[in-house]
XYZ file of C-alpha atoms in Angstrom:
356
model
C 27.826 23.807 -99.072
C 24.397 22.324 -98.958
C 22.146 24.971 -100.105
C 24.053 24.592 -103.123
C 24.303 20.980 -103.697
C 20.508 21.155 -103.388
C 20.661 23.797 -106.559
C 22.832 22.234 -108.453
C 20.315 18.564 -107.531
C 16.786 20.750 -108.265
C 14.711 18.158 -110.586
C 13.263 20.844 -113.151
C 11.504 18.392 -114.283
C 8.651 18.915 -111.720
C 7.958 22.076 -112.834
C 8.717 23.185 -116.247
C 9.390 21.630 -119.409
C 11.746 23.745 -120.290
C 15.085 21.257 -120.191
C 19.295 22.517 -120.529
C 21.156 21.253 -123.889
C 25.147 21.558 -122.960
C 27.132 21.900 -126.134
C 29.772 20.807 -127.262
C 32.557 20.947 -129.864
C 36.584 20.485 -130.632
C 38.388 23.652 -130.169
C 41.483 24.926 -132.030
C 44.219 21.796 -130.981
C 41.536 19.097 -131.560
C 41.946 18.234 -127.780
C 40.327 20.919 -126.366
C 37.187 20.337 -125.169
C 34.207 23.424 -125.192
C 30.651 23.687 -123.908
C 28.293 25.901 -123.705
C 24.594 25.780 -122.293
C 21.150 26.917 -123.628
C 18.073 26.576 -123.050
C 15.062 24.423 -124.920
C 11.270 25.004 -124.499
C 10.920 20.589 -124.165
C 13.111 17.563 -124.390
C 14.003 16.788 -127.398
C 15.893 13.264 -128.726
C 16.613 14.093 -132.544
C 20.105 15.993 -133.343
C 18.149 17.500 -136.362
C 16.025 18.732 -134.273
C 17.716 20.690 -132.293
C 18.917 24.578 -133.481
C 22.336 25.258 -134.844
C 24.113 28.028 -132.443
C 27.348 30.086 -132.839
C 30.306 30.419 -130.643
C 33.052 32.896 -130.995
C 36.651 31.144 -132.918
C 38.783 33.705 -131.949
C 38.571 32.756 -128.965
C 39.265 28.382 -130.000
C 42.106 29.221 -132.495
C 39.842 28.424 -135.247
C 38.785 31.919 -137.053
C 40.108 35.505 -137.401
C 39.123 38.103 -134.748
C 37.535 40.605 -138.422
C 35.262 36.684 -138.689
C 35.015 35.107 -135.637
C 31.324 33.274 -135.966
C 31.545 29.557 -136.167
C 28.618 26.975 -136.706
C 27.885 24.528 -133.890
C 25.697 21.705 -135.727
C 23.910 18.964 -133.586
C 24.707 15.597 -134.687
C 24.112 13.315 -130.986
C 22.398 13.570 -128.317
C 23.286 11.730 -124.914
C 20.962 12.198 -121.787
C 23.576 14.846 -119.407
C 24.490 12.504 -116.057
C 25.378 15.920 -113.941
C 22.030 17.936 -114.473
C 19.991 14.710 -114.879
C 16.010 14.214 -115.503
C 15.336 15.631 -119.455
C 18.710 17.955 -119.965
C 20.448 16.718 -122.621
C 24.529 16.765 -123.658
C 24.678 17.276 -127.605
C 28.058 16.536 -129.934
C 28.107 18.502 -132.348
C 30.890 19.662 -135.276
C 31.368 22.978 -136.986
C 30.846 24.850 -139.818
C 31.590 28.158 -141.153
C 28.969 30.561 -142.155
C 29.092 29.382 -145.449
C 28.280 25.987 -144.500
C 32.111 24.765 -145.534
C 32.774 22.579 -142.345
C 36.463 24.140 -140.509
C 39.741 22.806 -141.319
C 39.697 21.503 -137.680
C 36.139 19.757 -138.521
C 37.515 15.970 -138.399
C 33.691 14.220 -137.897
C 32.367 15.698 -141.027
C 34.832 13.878 -143.532
C 34.393 10.898 -141.579
C 30.877 10.932 -141.579
C 30.762 10.454 -145.647
C 33.674 8.036 -144.860
C 31.283 5.790 -142.982
C 28.376 6.638 -145.450
C 30.084 5.603 -148.230
C 27.586 2.520 -149.547
C 31.087 0.154 -149.212
C 32.316 0.800 -146.089
C 28.041 0.613 -144.976
C 27.302 -2.383 -145.905
C 30.570 -3.706 -143.987
C 29.275 -2.063 -140.724
C 32.432 -1.420 -139.752
C 32.404 -2.444 -135.246
C 35.205 -0.292 -132.972
C 36.435 -0.298 -129.837
C 38.510 1.954 -128.855
C 40.521 1.372 -125.418
C 41.576 5.216 -123.445
C 44.506 5.393 -121.208
C 45.066 8.821 -119.662
C 46.237 10.053 -116.791
C 45.451 11.558 -113.764
C 47.874 14.302 -112.209
C 47.625 16.409 -108.518
C 46.084 20.036 -109.646
C 49.053 22.111 -108.585
C 52.085 20.328 -109.294
C 51.408 18.175 -112.687
C 52.358 14.660 -111.190
C 50.396 11.610 -111.033
C 48.097 11.265 -108.301
C 49.497 9.001 -105.491
C 53.511 9.652 -106.534
C 55.497 11.328 -104.234
C 55.673 14.996 -104.515
C 59.067 15.266 -107.036
C 59.289 11.868 -106.081
C 58.527 8.452 -107.952
C 56.902 5.085 -107.074
C 57.832 1.624 -106.773
C 58.320 0.289 -110.010
C 55.869 -0.632 -112.565
C 54.481 -4.100 -112.424
C 51.745 -3.929 -109.159
C 49.671 -1.271 -110.559
C 48.134 -2.953 -113.605
C 44.174 -3.452 -112.299
C 45.770 -3.373 -108.601
C 43.889 -2.676 -106.166
C 44.708 -1.243 -102.419
C 46.019 2.261 -101.254
C 49.680 1.700 -102.046
C 48.704 0.725 -105.576
C 45.046 1.629 -107.013
C 44.630 5.953 -107.627
C 41.393 7.770 -108.100
C 39.261 4.896 -108.595
C 36.342 7.310 -107.312
C 36.966 9.295 -109.920
C 37.053 6.114 -112.111
C 34.246 4.769 -111.147
C 32.111 8.078 -111.075
C 32.838 8.182 -114.674
C 31.518 4.804 -115.626
C 28.445 5.532 -113.989
C 28.235 7.938 -115.724
C 28.570 7.047 -119.380
C 26.650 4.333 -118.955
C 23.586 7.094 -117.349
C 24.425 9.229 -120.508
C 23.936 6.228 -122.982
C 27.338 6.191 -123.635
C 28.138 2.226 -124.807
C 31.178 2.007 -122.478
C 32.132 -1.636 -121.621
C 34.812 -1.575 -119.694
C 37.244 -0.344 -116.928
C 40.519 -0.678 -115.635
C 43.903 0.718 -113.839
C 47.200 1.176 -115.495
C 50.407 -0.294 -115.718
C 51.614 2.946 -114.484
C 50.568 3.962 -110.907
C 47.632 7.336 -111.613
C 47.299 6.497 -115.142
C 43.499 4.689 -116.163
C 41.528 2.846 -118.705
C 37.882 2.957 -119.730
C 36.905 1.050 -122.715
C 34.165 2.205 -125.632
C 32.791 -0.170 -128.217
C 31.888 -2.205 -130.535
C 30.053 0.606 -131.904
C 29.504 0.900 -135.416
C 30.974 3.904 -137.819
C 30.330 7.422 -137.039
C 29.151 6.715 -133.078
C 32.651 5.363 -132.148
C 33.615 8.678 -132.337
C 30.548 10.400 -130.892
C 30.777 7.986 -127.816
C 34.319 8.703 -127.206
C 34.627 12.608 -127.574
C 31.671 12.476 -125.007
C 33.944 10.174 -122.262
C 35.947 12.133 -122.835
C 33.961 15.054 -121.694
C 32.157 13.292 -119.313
C 35.953 12.615 -117.774
C 37.155 16.350 -117.706
C 33.701 17.470 -115.928
C 34.392 15.073 -113.192
C 38.192 15.528 -112.625
C 36.990 19.357 -112.113
C 34.359 18.775 -109.381
C 37.726 16.484 -108.012
C 40.077 19.133 -108.323
C 42.100 17.289 -110.415
C 43.836 17.116 -114.456
C 43.615 14.951 -116.689
C 46.160 14.167 -119.401
C 45.786 12.737 -122.560
C 49.604 13.308 -123.001
C 50.971 9.968 -124.759
C 54.349 9.516 -123.135
C 53.402 11.760 -119.827
C 56.480 10.658 -117.528
C 59.643 10.148 -119.580
C 61.738 6.824 -118.369
C 60.944 3.381 -117.748
C 57.136 4.057 -117.477
C 54.557 3.088 -119.840
C 52.707 5.232 -122.322
C 49.439 5.605 -123.272
C 47.188 4.688 -125.488
C 44.070 4.279 -127.163
C 44.221 1.334 -128.950
C 41.627 0.997 -131.470
C 39.968 -2.864 -132.081
C 38.271 -3.091 -135.602
C 36.094 -5.456 -137.394
C 34.248 -6.361 -140.305
C 30.504 -8.134 -141.805
C 33.115 -9.988 -143.728
C 36.047 -10.193 -140.763
C 33.482 -11.746 -138.151
C 32.066 -14.349 -140.835
C 33.361 -17.745 -141.253
C 36.857 -17.037 -143.596
C 37.701 -13.524 -142.191
C 40.450 -14.687 -140.811
C 42.121 -14.176 -144.741
C 40.307 -10.632 -144.786
C 41.904 -9.365 -141.671
C 45.405 -10.802 -142.967
C 43.945 -8.692 -146.426
C 43.156 -5.627 -143.943
C 46.699 -5.998 -142.282
C 48.440 -5.947 -144.935
C 47.120 -2.951 -146.545
C 47.606 -0.771 -143.264
C 50.843 -2.133 -143.562
C 51.433 -0.645 -147.079
C 49.938 2.903 -145.086
C 51.612 2.645 -141.945
C 53.698 6.183 -142.370
C 50.363 7.924 -143.166
C 48.733 6.028 -140.238
C 51.204 7.501 -137.577
C 51.154 11.026 -138.717
C 47.826 10.899 -138.244
C 47.620 8.900 -134.991
C 48.199 11.685 -132.783
C 51.157 14.095 -131.445
C 53.711 13.144 -129.028
C 53.304 9.762 -130.442
C 56.863 9.440 -131.385
C 58.026 9.688 -126.773
C 55.274 6.664 -126.764
C 56.512 3.936 -129.826
C 59.660 3.650 -128.600
C 60.100 -0.811 -129.430
C 59.492 -0.852 -125.184
C 56.937 -0.653 -122.997
C 54.747 -2.742 -124.674
C 54.690 -0.903 -128.201
C 56.214 -1.471 -131.365
C 59.055 0.964 -133.503
C 56.998 3.554 -135.185
C 59.655 3.445 -137.941
C 58.749 -0.511 -137.893
C 55.202 -2.011 -139.062
C 54.430 -5.899 -137.153
C 52.074 -8.027 -136.748
C 51.565 -10.848 -134.606
C 49.056 -13.099 -132.722
C 48.743 -12.002 -128.679
C 52.264 -9.879 -129.681
C 51.371 -6.787 -127.764
C 54.526 -5.502 -128.869
C 53.179 -5.336 -132.366
C 51.567 -2.592 -134.394
C 48.579 -5.094 -134.674
C 47.897 -7.529 -132.485
C 45.383 -10.234 -133.168
C 43.784 -12.301 -130.306
C 44.279 -16.144 -129.993
C 40.391 -16.274 -130.007
C 40.059 -15.012 -132.850
C 42.785 -16.840 -134.599
C 41.386 -19.805 -133.222
C 37.933 -19.763 -134.636
C 39.161 -17.920 -137.988
C 37.075 -14.608 -137.393
C 36.781 -11.525 -135.457
C 38.494 -8.385 -134.679
C 42.258 -7.089 -134.864
C 43.811 -4.064 -132.557
C 45.733 -1.614 -133.711
C 47.657 -0.483 -130.867
C 49.584 2.419 -132.703
C 47.038 5.467 -131.744
C 47.994 7.194 -129.168
C 46.213 8.135 -126.524
C 45.182 11.675 -127.883
C 44.282 10.270 -131.293
C 41.115 11.769 -132.770
C 38.732 9.076 -133.160
C 36.926 10.436 -135.983
C 40.095 11.093 -137.576
C 41.552 7.145 -136.826
C 38.442 4.655 -137.191
C 37.793 6.896 -140.799
C 40.938 6.515 -141.603
C 41.586 2.451 -140.304
C 38.372 2.267 -142.595
C 39.334 3.934 -145.407
C 42.796 2.589 -145.937
C 40.825 -1.462 -145.368
C 37.301 -1.333 -147.552
C 38.469 1.709 -150.079
C 41.807 2.257 -150.524
C 42.942 -0.353 -153.872
C 47.107 -0.713 -152.578
């Protein structure tokens, strides 16, 4: 194994200018990340300088077998924490050979919204709180739970420490450092309310970069859990019963919200979100109805409420924002398996472009 580790950690920059680019994309389910690698002749920092590539879309549920070619367009570059050196991770989106975005490509539409002059001038910031659950590989049961049984009730696990409260910390800390190495704006981590469940936060990130960074952070986490022999779940309600679900709370502000008097802008934006509540819920993640029940720090999915410091609301405004009269708000409705391209662009579209 030591020889294998030595080979994996070879520093290629000592003997060649060639680098490895790991192309990453989203498969047909909307949550299945895929990747493959290619060799480049030298370092590249601008995604527009990278070659487009293709893959077999019939094997990812994105194209028929008789016309299976899907084209990868490189969109964002990150440092590769696994191969290190000058090697890179490349976030891509997906197109037909004719240059049309395929139906599962949510990034293309999001980029159009974020490039709209009325959106771009507001410099929308996003901070996404990504919750997830670590599962034991062979039994698909949360890490640290007795096989086929249950731990003690929720209470001591949130931000908990100790061998009987925190399960998987090595994975979590490895992911934290790997994201910082990659250049992702990861802003923190914490243990969550259900044992075996954790959260990381990405942001504040501007516009389309929030989606790019969250997807690559998810990719890195899945690679680390692969190494650790643990299964990563983004299911919004992995365990039924009196256990918290998993969300992707999305914090949001615009330039106008961050200025003096921004609290009134925030209230206007929340009013718009209320009017489109059903449309947002439909786009906020599969299986979210199992999570948004009005219990376990959620609002019922059929009801829209907002409040200051209320974690049982659809939209939460922080005490600091209320006191300062400006700042941001938190959309608590998105599920852990939501598509950040879809959610962030929809929030921006509703609050900045949509006319009631």
